[in-house]
PDB file of C-alpha atoms in Angstrom:
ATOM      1  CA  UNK A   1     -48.052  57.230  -4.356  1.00 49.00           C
ATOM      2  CA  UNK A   2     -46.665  60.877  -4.966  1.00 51.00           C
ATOM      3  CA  UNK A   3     -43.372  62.207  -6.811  1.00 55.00           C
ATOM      4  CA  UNK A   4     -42.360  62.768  -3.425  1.00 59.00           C
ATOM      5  CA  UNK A   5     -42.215  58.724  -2.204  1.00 59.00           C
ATOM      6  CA  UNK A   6     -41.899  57.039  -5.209  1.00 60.00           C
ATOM      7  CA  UNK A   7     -41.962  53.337  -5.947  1.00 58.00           C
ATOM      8  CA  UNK A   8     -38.645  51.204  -6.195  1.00 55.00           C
ATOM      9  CA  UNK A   9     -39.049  48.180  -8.608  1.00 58.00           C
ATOM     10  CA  UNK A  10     -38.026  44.879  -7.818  1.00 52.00           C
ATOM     11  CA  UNK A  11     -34.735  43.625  -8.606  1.00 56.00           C
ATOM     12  CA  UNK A  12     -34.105  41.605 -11.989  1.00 58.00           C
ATOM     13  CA  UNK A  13     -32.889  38.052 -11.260  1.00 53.00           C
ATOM     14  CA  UNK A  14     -29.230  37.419 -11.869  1.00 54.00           C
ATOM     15  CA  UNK A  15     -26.480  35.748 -10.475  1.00 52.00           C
ATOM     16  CA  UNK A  16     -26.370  38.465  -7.546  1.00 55.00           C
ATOM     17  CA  UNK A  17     -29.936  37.723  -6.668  1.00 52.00           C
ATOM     18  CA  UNK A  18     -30.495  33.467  -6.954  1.00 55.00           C
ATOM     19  CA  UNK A  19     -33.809  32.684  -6.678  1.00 54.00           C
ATOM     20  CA  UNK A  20     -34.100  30.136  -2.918  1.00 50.00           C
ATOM     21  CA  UNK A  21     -35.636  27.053  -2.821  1.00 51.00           C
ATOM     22  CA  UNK A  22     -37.355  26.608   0.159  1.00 50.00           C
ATOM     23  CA  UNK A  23     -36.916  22.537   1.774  1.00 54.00           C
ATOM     24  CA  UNK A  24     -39.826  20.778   1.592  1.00 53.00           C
ATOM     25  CA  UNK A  25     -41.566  22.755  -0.973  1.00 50.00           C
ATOM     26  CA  UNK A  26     -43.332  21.589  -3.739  1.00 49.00           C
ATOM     27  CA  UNK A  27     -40.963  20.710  -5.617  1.00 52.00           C
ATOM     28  CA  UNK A  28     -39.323  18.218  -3.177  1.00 51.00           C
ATOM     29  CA  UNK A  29     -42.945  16.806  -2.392  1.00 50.00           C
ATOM     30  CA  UNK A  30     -43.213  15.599  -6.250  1.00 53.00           C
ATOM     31  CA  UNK A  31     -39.571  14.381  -6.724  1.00 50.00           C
ATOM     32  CA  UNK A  32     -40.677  11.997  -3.288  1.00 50.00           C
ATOM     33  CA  UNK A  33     -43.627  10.725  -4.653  1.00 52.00           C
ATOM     34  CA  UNK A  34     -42.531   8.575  -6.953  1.00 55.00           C
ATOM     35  CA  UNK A  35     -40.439   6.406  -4.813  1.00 52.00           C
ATOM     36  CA  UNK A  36     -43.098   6.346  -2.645  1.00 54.00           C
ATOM     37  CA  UNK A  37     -45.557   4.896  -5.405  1.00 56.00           C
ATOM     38  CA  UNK A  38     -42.387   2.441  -6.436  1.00 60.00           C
ATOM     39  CA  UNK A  39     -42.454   0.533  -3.216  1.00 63.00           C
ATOM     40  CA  UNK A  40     -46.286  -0.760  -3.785  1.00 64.00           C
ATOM     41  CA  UNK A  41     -45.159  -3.327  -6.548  1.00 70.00           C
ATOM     42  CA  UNK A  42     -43.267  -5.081  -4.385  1.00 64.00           C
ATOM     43  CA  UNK A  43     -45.261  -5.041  -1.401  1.00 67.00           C
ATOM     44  CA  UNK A  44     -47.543  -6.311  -3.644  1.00 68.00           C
ATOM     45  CA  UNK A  45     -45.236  -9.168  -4.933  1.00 64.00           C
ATOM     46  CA  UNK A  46     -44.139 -10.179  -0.980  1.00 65.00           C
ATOM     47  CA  UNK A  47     -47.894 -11.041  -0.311  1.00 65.00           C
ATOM     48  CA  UNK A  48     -48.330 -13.342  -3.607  1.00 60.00           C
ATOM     49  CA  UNK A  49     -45.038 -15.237  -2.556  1.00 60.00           C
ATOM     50  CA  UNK A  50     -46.581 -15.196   0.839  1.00 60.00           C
ATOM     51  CA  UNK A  51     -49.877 -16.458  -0.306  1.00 58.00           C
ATOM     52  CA  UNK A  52     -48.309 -18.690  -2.564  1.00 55.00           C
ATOM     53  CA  UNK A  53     -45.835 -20.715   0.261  1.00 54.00           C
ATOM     54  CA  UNK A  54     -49.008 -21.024   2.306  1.00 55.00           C
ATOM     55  CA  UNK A  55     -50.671 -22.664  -0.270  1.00 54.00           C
ATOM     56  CA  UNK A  56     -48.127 -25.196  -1.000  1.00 55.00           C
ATOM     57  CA  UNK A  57     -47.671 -25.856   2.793  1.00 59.00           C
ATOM     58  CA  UNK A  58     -51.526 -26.426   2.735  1.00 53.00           C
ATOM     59  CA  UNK A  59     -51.276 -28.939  -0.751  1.00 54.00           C
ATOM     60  CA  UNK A  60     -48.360 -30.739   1.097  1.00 57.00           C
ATOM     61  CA  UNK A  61     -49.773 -30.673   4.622  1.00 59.00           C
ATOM     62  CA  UNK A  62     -53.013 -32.469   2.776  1.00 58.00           C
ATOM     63  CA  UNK A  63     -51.143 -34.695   0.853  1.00 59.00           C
ATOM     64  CA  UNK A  64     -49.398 -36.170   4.222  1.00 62.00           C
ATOM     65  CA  UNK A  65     -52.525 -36.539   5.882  1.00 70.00           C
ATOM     66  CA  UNK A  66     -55.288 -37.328   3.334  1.00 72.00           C
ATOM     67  CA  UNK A  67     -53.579 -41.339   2.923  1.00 74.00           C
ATOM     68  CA  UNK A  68     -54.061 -42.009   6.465  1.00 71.00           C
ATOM     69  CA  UNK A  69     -57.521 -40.549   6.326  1.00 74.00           C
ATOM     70  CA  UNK A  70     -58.730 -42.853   3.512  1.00 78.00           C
ATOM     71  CA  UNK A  71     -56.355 -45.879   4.376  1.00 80.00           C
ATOM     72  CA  UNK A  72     -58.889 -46.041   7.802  1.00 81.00           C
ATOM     73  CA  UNK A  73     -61.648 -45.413   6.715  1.00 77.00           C
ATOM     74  CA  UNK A  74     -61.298 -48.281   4.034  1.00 81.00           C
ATOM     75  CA  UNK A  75     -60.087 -50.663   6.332  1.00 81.00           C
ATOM     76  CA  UNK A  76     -63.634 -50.087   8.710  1.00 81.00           C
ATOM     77  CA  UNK A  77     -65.493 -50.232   5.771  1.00 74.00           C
ATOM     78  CA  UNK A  78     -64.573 -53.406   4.350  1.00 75.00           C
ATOM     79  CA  UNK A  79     -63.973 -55.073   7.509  1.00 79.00           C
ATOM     80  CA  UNK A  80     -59.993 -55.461   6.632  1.00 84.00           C
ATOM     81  CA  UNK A  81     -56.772 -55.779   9.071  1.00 88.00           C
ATOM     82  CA  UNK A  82     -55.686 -53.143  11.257  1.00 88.00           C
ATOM     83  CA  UNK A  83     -52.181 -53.381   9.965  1.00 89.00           C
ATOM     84  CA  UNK A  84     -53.850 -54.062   6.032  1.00 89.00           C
ATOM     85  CA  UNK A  85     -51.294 -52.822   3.482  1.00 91.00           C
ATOM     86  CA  UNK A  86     -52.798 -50.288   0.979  1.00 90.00           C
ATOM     87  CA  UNK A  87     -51.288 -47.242  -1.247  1.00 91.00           C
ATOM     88  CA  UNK A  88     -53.590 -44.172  -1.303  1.00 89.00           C
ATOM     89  CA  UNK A  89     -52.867 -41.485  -4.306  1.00 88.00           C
ATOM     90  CA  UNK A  90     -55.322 -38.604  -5.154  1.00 84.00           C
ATOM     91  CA  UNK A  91     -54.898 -36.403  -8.268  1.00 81.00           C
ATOM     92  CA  UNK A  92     -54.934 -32.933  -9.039  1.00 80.00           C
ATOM     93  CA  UNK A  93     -54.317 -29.864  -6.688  1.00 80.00           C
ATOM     94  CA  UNK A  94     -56.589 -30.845  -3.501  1.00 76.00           C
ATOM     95  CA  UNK A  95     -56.985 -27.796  -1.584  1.00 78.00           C
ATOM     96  CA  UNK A  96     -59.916 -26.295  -4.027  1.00 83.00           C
ATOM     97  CA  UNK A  97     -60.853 -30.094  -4.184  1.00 81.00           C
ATOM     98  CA  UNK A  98     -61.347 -30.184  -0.395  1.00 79.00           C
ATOM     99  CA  UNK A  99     -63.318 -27.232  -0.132  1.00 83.00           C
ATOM    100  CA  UNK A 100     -65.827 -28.241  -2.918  1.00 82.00           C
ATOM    101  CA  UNK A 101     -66.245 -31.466  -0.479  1.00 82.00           C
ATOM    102  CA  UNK A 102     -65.319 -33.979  -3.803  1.00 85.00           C
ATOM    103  CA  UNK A 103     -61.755 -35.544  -4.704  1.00 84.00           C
ATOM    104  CA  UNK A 104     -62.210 -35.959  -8.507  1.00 89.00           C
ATOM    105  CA  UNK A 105     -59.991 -39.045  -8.296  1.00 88.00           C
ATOM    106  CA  UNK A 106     -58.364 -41.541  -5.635  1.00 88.00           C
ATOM    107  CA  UNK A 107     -56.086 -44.352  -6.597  1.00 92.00           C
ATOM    108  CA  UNK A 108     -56.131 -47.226  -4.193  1.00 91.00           C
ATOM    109  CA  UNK A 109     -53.850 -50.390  -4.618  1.00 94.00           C
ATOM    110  CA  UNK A 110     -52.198 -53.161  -2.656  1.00 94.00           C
ATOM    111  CA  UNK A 111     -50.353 -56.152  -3.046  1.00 95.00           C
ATOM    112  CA  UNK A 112     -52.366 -58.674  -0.828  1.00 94.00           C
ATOM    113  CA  UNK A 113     -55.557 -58.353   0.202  1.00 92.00           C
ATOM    114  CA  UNK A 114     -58.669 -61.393   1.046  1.00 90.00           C
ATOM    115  CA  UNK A 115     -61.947 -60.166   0.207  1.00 83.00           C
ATOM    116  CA  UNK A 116     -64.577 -63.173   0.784  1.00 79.00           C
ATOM    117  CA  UNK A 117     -61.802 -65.328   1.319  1.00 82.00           C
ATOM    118  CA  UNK A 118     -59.935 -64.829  -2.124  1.00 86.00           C
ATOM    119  CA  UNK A 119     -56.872 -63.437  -1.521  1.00 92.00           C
ATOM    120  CA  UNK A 120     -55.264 -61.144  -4.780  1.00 94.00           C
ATOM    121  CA  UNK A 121     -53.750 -58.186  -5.370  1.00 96.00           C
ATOM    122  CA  UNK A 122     -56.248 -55.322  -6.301  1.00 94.00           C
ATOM    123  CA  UNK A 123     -55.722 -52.059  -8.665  1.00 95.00           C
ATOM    124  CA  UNK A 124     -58.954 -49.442  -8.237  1.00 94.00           C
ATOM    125  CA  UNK A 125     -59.735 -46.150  -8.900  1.00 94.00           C
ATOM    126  CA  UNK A 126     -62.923 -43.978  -7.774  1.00 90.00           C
ATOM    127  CA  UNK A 127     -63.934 -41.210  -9.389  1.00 92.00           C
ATOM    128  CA  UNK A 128     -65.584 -38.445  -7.619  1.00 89.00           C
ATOM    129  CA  UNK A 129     -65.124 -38.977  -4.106  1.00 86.00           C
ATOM    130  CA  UNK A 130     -67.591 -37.368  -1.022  1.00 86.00           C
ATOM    131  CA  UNK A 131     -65.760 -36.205   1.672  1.00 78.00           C
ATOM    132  CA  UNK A 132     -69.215 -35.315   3.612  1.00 78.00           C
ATOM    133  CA  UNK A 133     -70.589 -38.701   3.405  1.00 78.00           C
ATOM    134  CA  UNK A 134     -72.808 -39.792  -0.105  1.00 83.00           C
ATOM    135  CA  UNK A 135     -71.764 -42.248  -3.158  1.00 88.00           C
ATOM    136  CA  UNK A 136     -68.863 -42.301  -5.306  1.00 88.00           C
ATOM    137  CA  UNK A 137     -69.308 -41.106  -8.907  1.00 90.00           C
ATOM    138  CA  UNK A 138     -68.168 -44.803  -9.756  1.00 89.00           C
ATOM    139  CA  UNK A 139     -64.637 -47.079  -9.343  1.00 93.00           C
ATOM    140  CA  UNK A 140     -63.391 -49.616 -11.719  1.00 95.00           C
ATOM    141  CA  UNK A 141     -59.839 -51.528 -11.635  1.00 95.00           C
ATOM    142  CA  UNK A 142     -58.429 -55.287 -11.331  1.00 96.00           C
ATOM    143  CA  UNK A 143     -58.075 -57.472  -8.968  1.00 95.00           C
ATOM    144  CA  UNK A 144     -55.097 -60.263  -9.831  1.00 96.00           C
ATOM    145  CA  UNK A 145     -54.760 -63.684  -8.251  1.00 96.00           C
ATOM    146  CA  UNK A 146     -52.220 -67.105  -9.056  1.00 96.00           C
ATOM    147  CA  UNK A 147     -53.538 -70.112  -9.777  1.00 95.00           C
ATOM    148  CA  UNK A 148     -54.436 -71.538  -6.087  1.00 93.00           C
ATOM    149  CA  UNK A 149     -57.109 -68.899  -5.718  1.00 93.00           C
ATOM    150  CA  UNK A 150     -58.342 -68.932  -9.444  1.00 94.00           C
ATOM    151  CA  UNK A 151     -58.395 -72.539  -8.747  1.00 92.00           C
ATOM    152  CA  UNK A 152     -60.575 -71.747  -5.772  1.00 89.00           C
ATOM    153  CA  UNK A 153     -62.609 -69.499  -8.001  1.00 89.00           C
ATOM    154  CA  UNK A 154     -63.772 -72.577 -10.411  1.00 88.00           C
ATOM    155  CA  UNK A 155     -64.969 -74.365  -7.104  1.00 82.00           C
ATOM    156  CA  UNK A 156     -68.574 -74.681  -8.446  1.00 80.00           C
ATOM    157  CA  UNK A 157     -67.703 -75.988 -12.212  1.00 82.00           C
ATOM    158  CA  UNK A 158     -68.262 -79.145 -13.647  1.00 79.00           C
ATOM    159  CA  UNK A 159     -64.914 -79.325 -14.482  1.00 83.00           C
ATOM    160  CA  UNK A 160     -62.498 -81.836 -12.488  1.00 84.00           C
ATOM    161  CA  UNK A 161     -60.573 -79.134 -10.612  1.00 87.00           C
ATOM    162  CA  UNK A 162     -57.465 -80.100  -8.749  1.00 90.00           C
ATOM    163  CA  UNK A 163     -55.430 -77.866  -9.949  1.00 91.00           C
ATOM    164  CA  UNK A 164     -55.049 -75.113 -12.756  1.00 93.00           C
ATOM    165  CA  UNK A 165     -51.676 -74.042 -14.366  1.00 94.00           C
ATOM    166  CA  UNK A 166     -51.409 -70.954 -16.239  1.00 95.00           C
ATOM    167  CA  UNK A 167     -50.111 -70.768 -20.113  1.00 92.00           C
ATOM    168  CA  UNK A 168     -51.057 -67.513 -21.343  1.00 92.00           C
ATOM    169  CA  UNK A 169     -53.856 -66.674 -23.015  1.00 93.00           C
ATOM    170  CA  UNK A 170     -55.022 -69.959 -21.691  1.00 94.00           C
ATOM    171  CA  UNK A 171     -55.381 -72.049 -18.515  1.00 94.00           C
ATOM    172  CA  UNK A 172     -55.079 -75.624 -17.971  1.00 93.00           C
ATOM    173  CA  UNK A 173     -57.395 -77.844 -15.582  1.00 92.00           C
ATOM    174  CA  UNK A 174     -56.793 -80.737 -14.275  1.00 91.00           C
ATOM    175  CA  UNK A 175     -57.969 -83.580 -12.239  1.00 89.00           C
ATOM    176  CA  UNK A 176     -60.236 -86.727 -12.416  1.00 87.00           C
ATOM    177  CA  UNK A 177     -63.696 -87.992 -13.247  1.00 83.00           C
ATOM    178  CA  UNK A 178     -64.677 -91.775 -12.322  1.00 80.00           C
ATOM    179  CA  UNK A 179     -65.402 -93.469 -14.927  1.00 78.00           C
ATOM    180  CA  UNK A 180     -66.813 -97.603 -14.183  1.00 77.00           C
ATOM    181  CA  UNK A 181     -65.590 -96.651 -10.564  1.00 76.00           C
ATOM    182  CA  UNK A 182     -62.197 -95.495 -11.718  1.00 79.00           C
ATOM    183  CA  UNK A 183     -60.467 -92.232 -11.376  1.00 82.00           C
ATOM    184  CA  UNK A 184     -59.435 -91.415 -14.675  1.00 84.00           C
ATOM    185  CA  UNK A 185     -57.233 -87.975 -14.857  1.00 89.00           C
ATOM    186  CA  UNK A 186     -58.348 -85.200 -17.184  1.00 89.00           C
ATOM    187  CA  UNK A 187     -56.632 -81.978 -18.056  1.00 91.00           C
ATOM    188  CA  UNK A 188     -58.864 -79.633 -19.891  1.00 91.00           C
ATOM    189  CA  UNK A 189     -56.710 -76.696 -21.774  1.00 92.00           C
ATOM    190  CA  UNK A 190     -59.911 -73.536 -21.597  1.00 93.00           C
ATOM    191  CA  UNK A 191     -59.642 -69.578 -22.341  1.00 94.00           C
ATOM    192  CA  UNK A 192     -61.022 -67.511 -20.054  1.00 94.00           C
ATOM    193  CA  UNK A 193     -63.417 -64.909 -20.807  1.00 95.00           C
ATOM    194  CA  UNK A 194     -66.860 -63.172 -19.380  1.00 96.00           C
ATOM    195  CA  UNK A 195     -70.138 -62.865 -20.032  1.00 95.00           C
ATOM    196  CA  UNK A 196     -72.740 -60.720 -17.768  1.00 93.00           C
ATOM    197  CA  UNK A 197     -70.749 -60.872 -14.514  1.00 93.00           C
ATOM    198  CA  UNK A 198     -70.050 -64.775 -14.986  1.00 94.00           C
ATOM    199  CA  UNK A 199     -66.806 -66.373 -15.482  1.00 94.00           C
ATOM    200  CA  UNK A 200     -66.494 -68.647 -19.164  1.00 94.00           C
ATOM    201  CA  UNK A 201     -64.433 -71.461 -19.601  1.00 93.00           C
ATOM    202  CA  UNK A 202     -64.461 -72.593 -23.498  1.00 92.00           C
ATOM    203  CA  UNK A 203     -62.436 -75.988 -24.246  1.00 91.00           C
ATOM    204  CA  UNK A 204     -59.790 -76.279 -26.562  1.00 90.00           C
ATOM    205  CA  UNK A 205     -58.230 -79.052 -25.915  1.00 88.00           C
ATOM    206  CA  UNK A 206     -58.524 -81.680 -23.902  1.00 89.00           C
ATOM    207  CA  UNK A 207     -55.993 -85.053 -22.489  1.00 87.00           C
ATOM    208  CA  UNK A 208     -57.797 -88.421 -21.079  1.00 85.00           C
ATOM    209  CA  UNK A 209     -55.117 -90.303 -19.100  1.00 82.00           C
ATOM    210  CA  UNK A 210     -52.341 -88.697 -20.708  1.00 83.00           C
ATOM    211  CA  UNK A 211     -53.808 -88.828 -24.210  1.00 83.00           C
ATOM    212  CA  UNK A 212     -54.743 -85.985 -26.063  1.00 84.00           C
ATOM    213  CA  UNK A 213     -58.223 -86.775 -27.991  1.00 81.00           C
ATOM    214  CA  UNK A 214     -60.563 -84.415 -29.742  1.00 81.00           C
ATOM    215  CA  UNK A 215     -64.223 -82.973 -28.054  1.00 78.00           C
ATOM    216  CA  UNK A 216     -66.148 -85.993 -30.367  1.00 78.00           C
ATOM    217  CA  UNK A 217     -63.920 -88.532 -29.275  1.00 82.00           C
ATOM    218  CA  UNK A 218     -64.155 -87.653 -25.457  1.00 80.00           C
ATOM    219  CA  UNK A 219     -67.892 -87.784 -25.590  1.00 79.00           C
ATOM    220  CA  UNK A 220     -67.600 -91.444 -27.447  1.00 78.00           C
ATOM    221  CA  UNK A 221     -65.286 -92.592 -24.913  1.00 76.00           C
ATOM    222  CA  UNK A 222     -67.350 -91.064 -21.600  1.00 79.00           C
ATOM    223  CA  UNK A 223     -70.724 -90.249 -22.744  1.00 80.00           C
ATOM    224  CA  UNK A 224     -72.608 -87.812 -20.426  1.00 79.00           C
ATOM    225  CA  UNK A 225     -69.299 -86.744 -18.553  1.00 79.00           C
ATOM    226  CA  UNK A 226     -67.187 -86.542 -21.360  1.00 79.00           C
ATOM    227  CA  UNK A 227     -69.988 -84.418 -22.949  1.00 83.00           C
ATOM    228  CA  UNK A 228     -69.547 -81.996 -19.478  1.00 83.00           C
ATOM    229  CA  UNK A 229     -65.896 -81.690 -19.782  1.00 84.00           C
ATOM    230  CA  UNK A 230     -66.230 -80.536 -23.589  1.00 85.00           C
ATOM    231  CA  UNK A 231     -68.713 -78.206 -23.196  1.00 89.00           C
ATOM    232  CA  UNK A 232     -68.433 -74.088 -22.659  1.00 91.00           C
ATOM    233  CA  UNK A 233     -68.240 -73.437 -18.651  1.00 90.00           C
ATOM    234  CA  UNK A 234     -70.307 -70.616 -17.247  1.00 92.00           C
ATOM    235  CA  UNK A 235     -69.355 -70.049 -13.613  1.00 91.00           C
ATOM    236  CA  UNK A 236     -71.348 -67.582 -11.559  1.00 92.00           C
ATOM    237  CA  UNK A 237     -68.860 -66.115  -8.719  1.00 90.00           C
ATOM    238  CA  UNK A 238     -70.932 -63.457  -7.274  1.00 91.00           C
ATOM    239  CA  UNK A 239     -71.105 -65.449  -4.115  1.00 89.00           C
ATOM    240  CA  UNK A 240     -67.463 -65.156  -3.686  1.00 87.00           C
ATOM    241  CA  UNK A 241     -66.771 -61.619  -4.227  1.00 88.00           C
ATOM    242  CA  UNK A 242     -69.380 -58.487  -2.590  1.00 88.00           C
ATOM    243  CA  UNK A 243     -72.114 -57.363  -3.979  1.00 92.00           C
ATOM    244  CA  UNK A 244     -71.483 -53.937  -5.059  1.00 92.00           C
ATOM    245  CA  UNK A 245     -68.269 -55.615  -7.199  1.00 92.00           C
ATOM    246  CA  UNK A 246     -69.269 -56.671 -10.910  1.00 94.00           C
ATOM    247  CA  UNK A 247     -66.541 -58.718 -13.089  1.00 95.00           C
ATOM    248  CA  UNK A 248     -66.385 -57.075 -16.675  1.00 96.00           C
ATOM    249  CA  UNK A 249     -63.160 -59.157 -18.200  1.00 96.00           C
ATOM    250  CA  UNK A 250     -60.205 -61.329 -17.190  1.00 96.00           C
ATOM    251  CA  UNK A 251     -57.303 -62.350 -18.554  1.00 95.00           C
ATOM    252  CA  UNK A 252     -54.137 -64.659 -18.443  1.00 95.00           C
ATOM    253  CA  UNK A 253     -50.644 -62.895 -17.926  1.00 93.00           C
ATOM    254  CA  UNK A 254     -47.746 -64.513 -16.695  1.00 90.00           C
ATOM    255  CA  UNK A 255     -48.708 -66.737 -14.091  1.00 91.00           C
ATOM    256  CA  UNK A 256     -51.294 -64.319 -12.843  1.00 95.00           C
ATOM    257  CA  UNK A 257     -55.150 -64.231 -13.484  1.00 96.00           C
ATOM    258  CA  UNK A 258     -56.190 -59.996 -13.903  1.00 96.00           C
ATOM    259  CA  UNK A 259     -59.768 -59.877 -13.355  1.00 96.00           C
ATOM    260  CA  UNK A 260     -61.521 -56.427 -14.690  1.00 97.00           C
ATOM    261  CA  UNK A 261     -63.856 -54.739 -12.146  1.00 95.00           C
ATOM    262  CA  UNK A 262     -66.382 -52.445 -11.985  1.00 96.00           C
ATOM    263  CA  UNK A 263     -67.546 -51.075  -8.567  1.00 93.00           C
ATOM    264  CA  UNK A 264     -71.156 -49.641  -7.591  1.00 94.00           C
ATOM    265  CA  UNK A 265     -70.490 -46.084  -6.209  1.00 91.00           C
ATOM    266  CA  UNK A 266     -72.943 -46.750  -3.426  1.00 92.00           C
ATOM    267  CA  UNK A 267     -70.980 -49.264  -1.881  1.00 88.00           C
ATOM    268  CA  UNK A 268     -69.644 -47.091   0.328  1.00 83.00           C
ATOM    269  CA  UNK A 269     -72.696 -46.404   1.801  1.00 87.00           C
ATOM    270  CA  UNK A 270     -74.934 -49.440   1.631  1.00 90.00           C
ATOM    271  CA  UNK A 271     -74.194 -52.227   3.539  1.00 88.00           C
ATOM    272  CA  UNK A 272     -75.809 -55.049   1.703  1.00 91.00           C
ATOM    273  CA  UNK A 273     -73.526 -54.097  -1.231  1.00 91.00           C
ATOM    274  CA  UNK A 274     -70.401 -54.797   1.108  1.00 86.00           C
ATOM    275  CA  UNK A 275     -72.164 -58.660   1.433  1.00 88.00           C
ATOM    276  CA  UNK A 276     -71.462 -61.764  -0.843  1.00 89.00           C
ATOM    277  CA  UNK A 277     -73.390 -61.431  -4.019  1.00 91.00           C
ATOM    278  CA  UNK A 278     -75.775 -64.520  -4.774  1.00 91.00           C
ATOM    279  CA  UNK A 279     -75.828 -67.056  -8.055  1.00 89.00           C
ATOM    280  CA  UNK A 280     -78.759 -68.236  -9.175  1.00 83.00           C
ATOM    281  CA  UNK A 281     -79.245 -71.701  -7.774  1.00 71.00           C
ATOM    282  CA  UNK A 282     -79.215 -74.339 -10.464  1.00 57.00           C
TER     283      UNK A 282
END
């Protein structure tokens, strides 16, 4: 530019000359961002809770129905009453259980139920459940009866067997043998134990018409049968209970006989394990 036009500087910034800010600028776009970045937490934290609710809704909703479910389909399979009493329980969070297609554990129990005609109360668990059809992983429990259906149980002993009473750890049978064409009564005081699958009566004491005599004096008095009623029992009940159920121990508590169980996993899917078991004829 010439001397003749020359060129004005600008003016120095003071309080006569503030410096604007214009809305929206830069400034105001950084200052907003935060808050905007602040609100992503929680968003964040609403869909967990969501998430969460629905997946106790789902746990409870399959808690409600998964009893009724297994109640049934018990009941079919073992040929029981429509209106059969049973308690269902399964362990552990089911939902991821349920999709893998396996419950890791069910609980089954009732108060009453007649399986082969013995009627008891019965105490299982299974372990490893299909929910698309197949085995179980294996069950074990008890099964508990009084003494009518123990008594029933000692059917095929050569023991005189009207009746059996019940004084923990041991049981008490009596009834009568003829003897010259007489029926003399016998109580036999036994503990009960197992061996492979079979029920085992062992003497220990025994009363001859009301008179308590030792094992060498019974089999003086009655030869061959008081040699029977001194002797160790071994009672095969296989016939009375199905197939796929295997005795491992029993018991006397109270007045109640707990029998120890252990159940073939394929028993829910073969039907000759759902049968009476055999014994071995003698």
């Amino acid at each position: 530019m010439s001397d003749e036009n020359p060129t004005l500087p600008y003016p120095e910034a003071d309080a006569e000359h503030p410096t604007l800010v214009i809305p929206g600028g830069a400034q105001t776009a950084d200052a907003a961002a935060p808050a905007r970045r602040k609100r992503w937490p929680w968003v964040l934290l609403i869909i967990v809770v969501v998430l969460a609710l629905l997946a106790v809704a789902g746990e409870l909703l399959v808690r409600a129905i998964l009893p009724g479910v297994v109640r049934s389909i018990v009941v079919e399979q073992l040929d029981l009453p429509a209106d059969q009493q049973l308690d269902v329980d399964a362990y552990g969070i089911l939902l991821p259980q349920l999709i893998g297609g396996r419950l890791d554990s069910l609980h089954l129990s009732t108060d009453s139920v007649t399986i082969q005609g013995i009627t008891g109360a019965a105490d299982v668990t299974a372990k490893g459940v299909p929910l698309r059809g197949g085995d179980l992983a294996g069950a074990s429990g008890t099964i508990t009866v009084d003494e009518s259906q123990f008594t029933t149980l000692l059917s095929s002993t050569d023991l005189p067997v009207d009746q059996v009473a019940f004084d923990a750890p041991d049981a008490t049978v009596s009834g009568s043998v003829q003897v010259l064409g007489l029926a003399l009564p016998v109580s036999v005081t036994v503990t009960p134990g197992v061996v492979d699958g079979d029920l085992q009566l062992t003497p220990q004491g025994i009363s001859v018409g009301g008179i308590v005599l030792d094992a060498d004096r019974v089999q003086d008095t009655l030869g061959s049968v008081g040699a029977a009623l001194t002797k160790t029992q071994t009672i095969c009940i296989a016939d009375q209970l199905p197939a796929g159920i295997t005795i491992t121990g029993l018991k006397i508590t109270g007045t109640r006989a707990v029998i120890d169980v252990d159940v073939n996993g394929a028993i829910v899917t073969d039907d000759s394990l759902q049968q009476p078991g055999t014994c071995p004829r003698g």
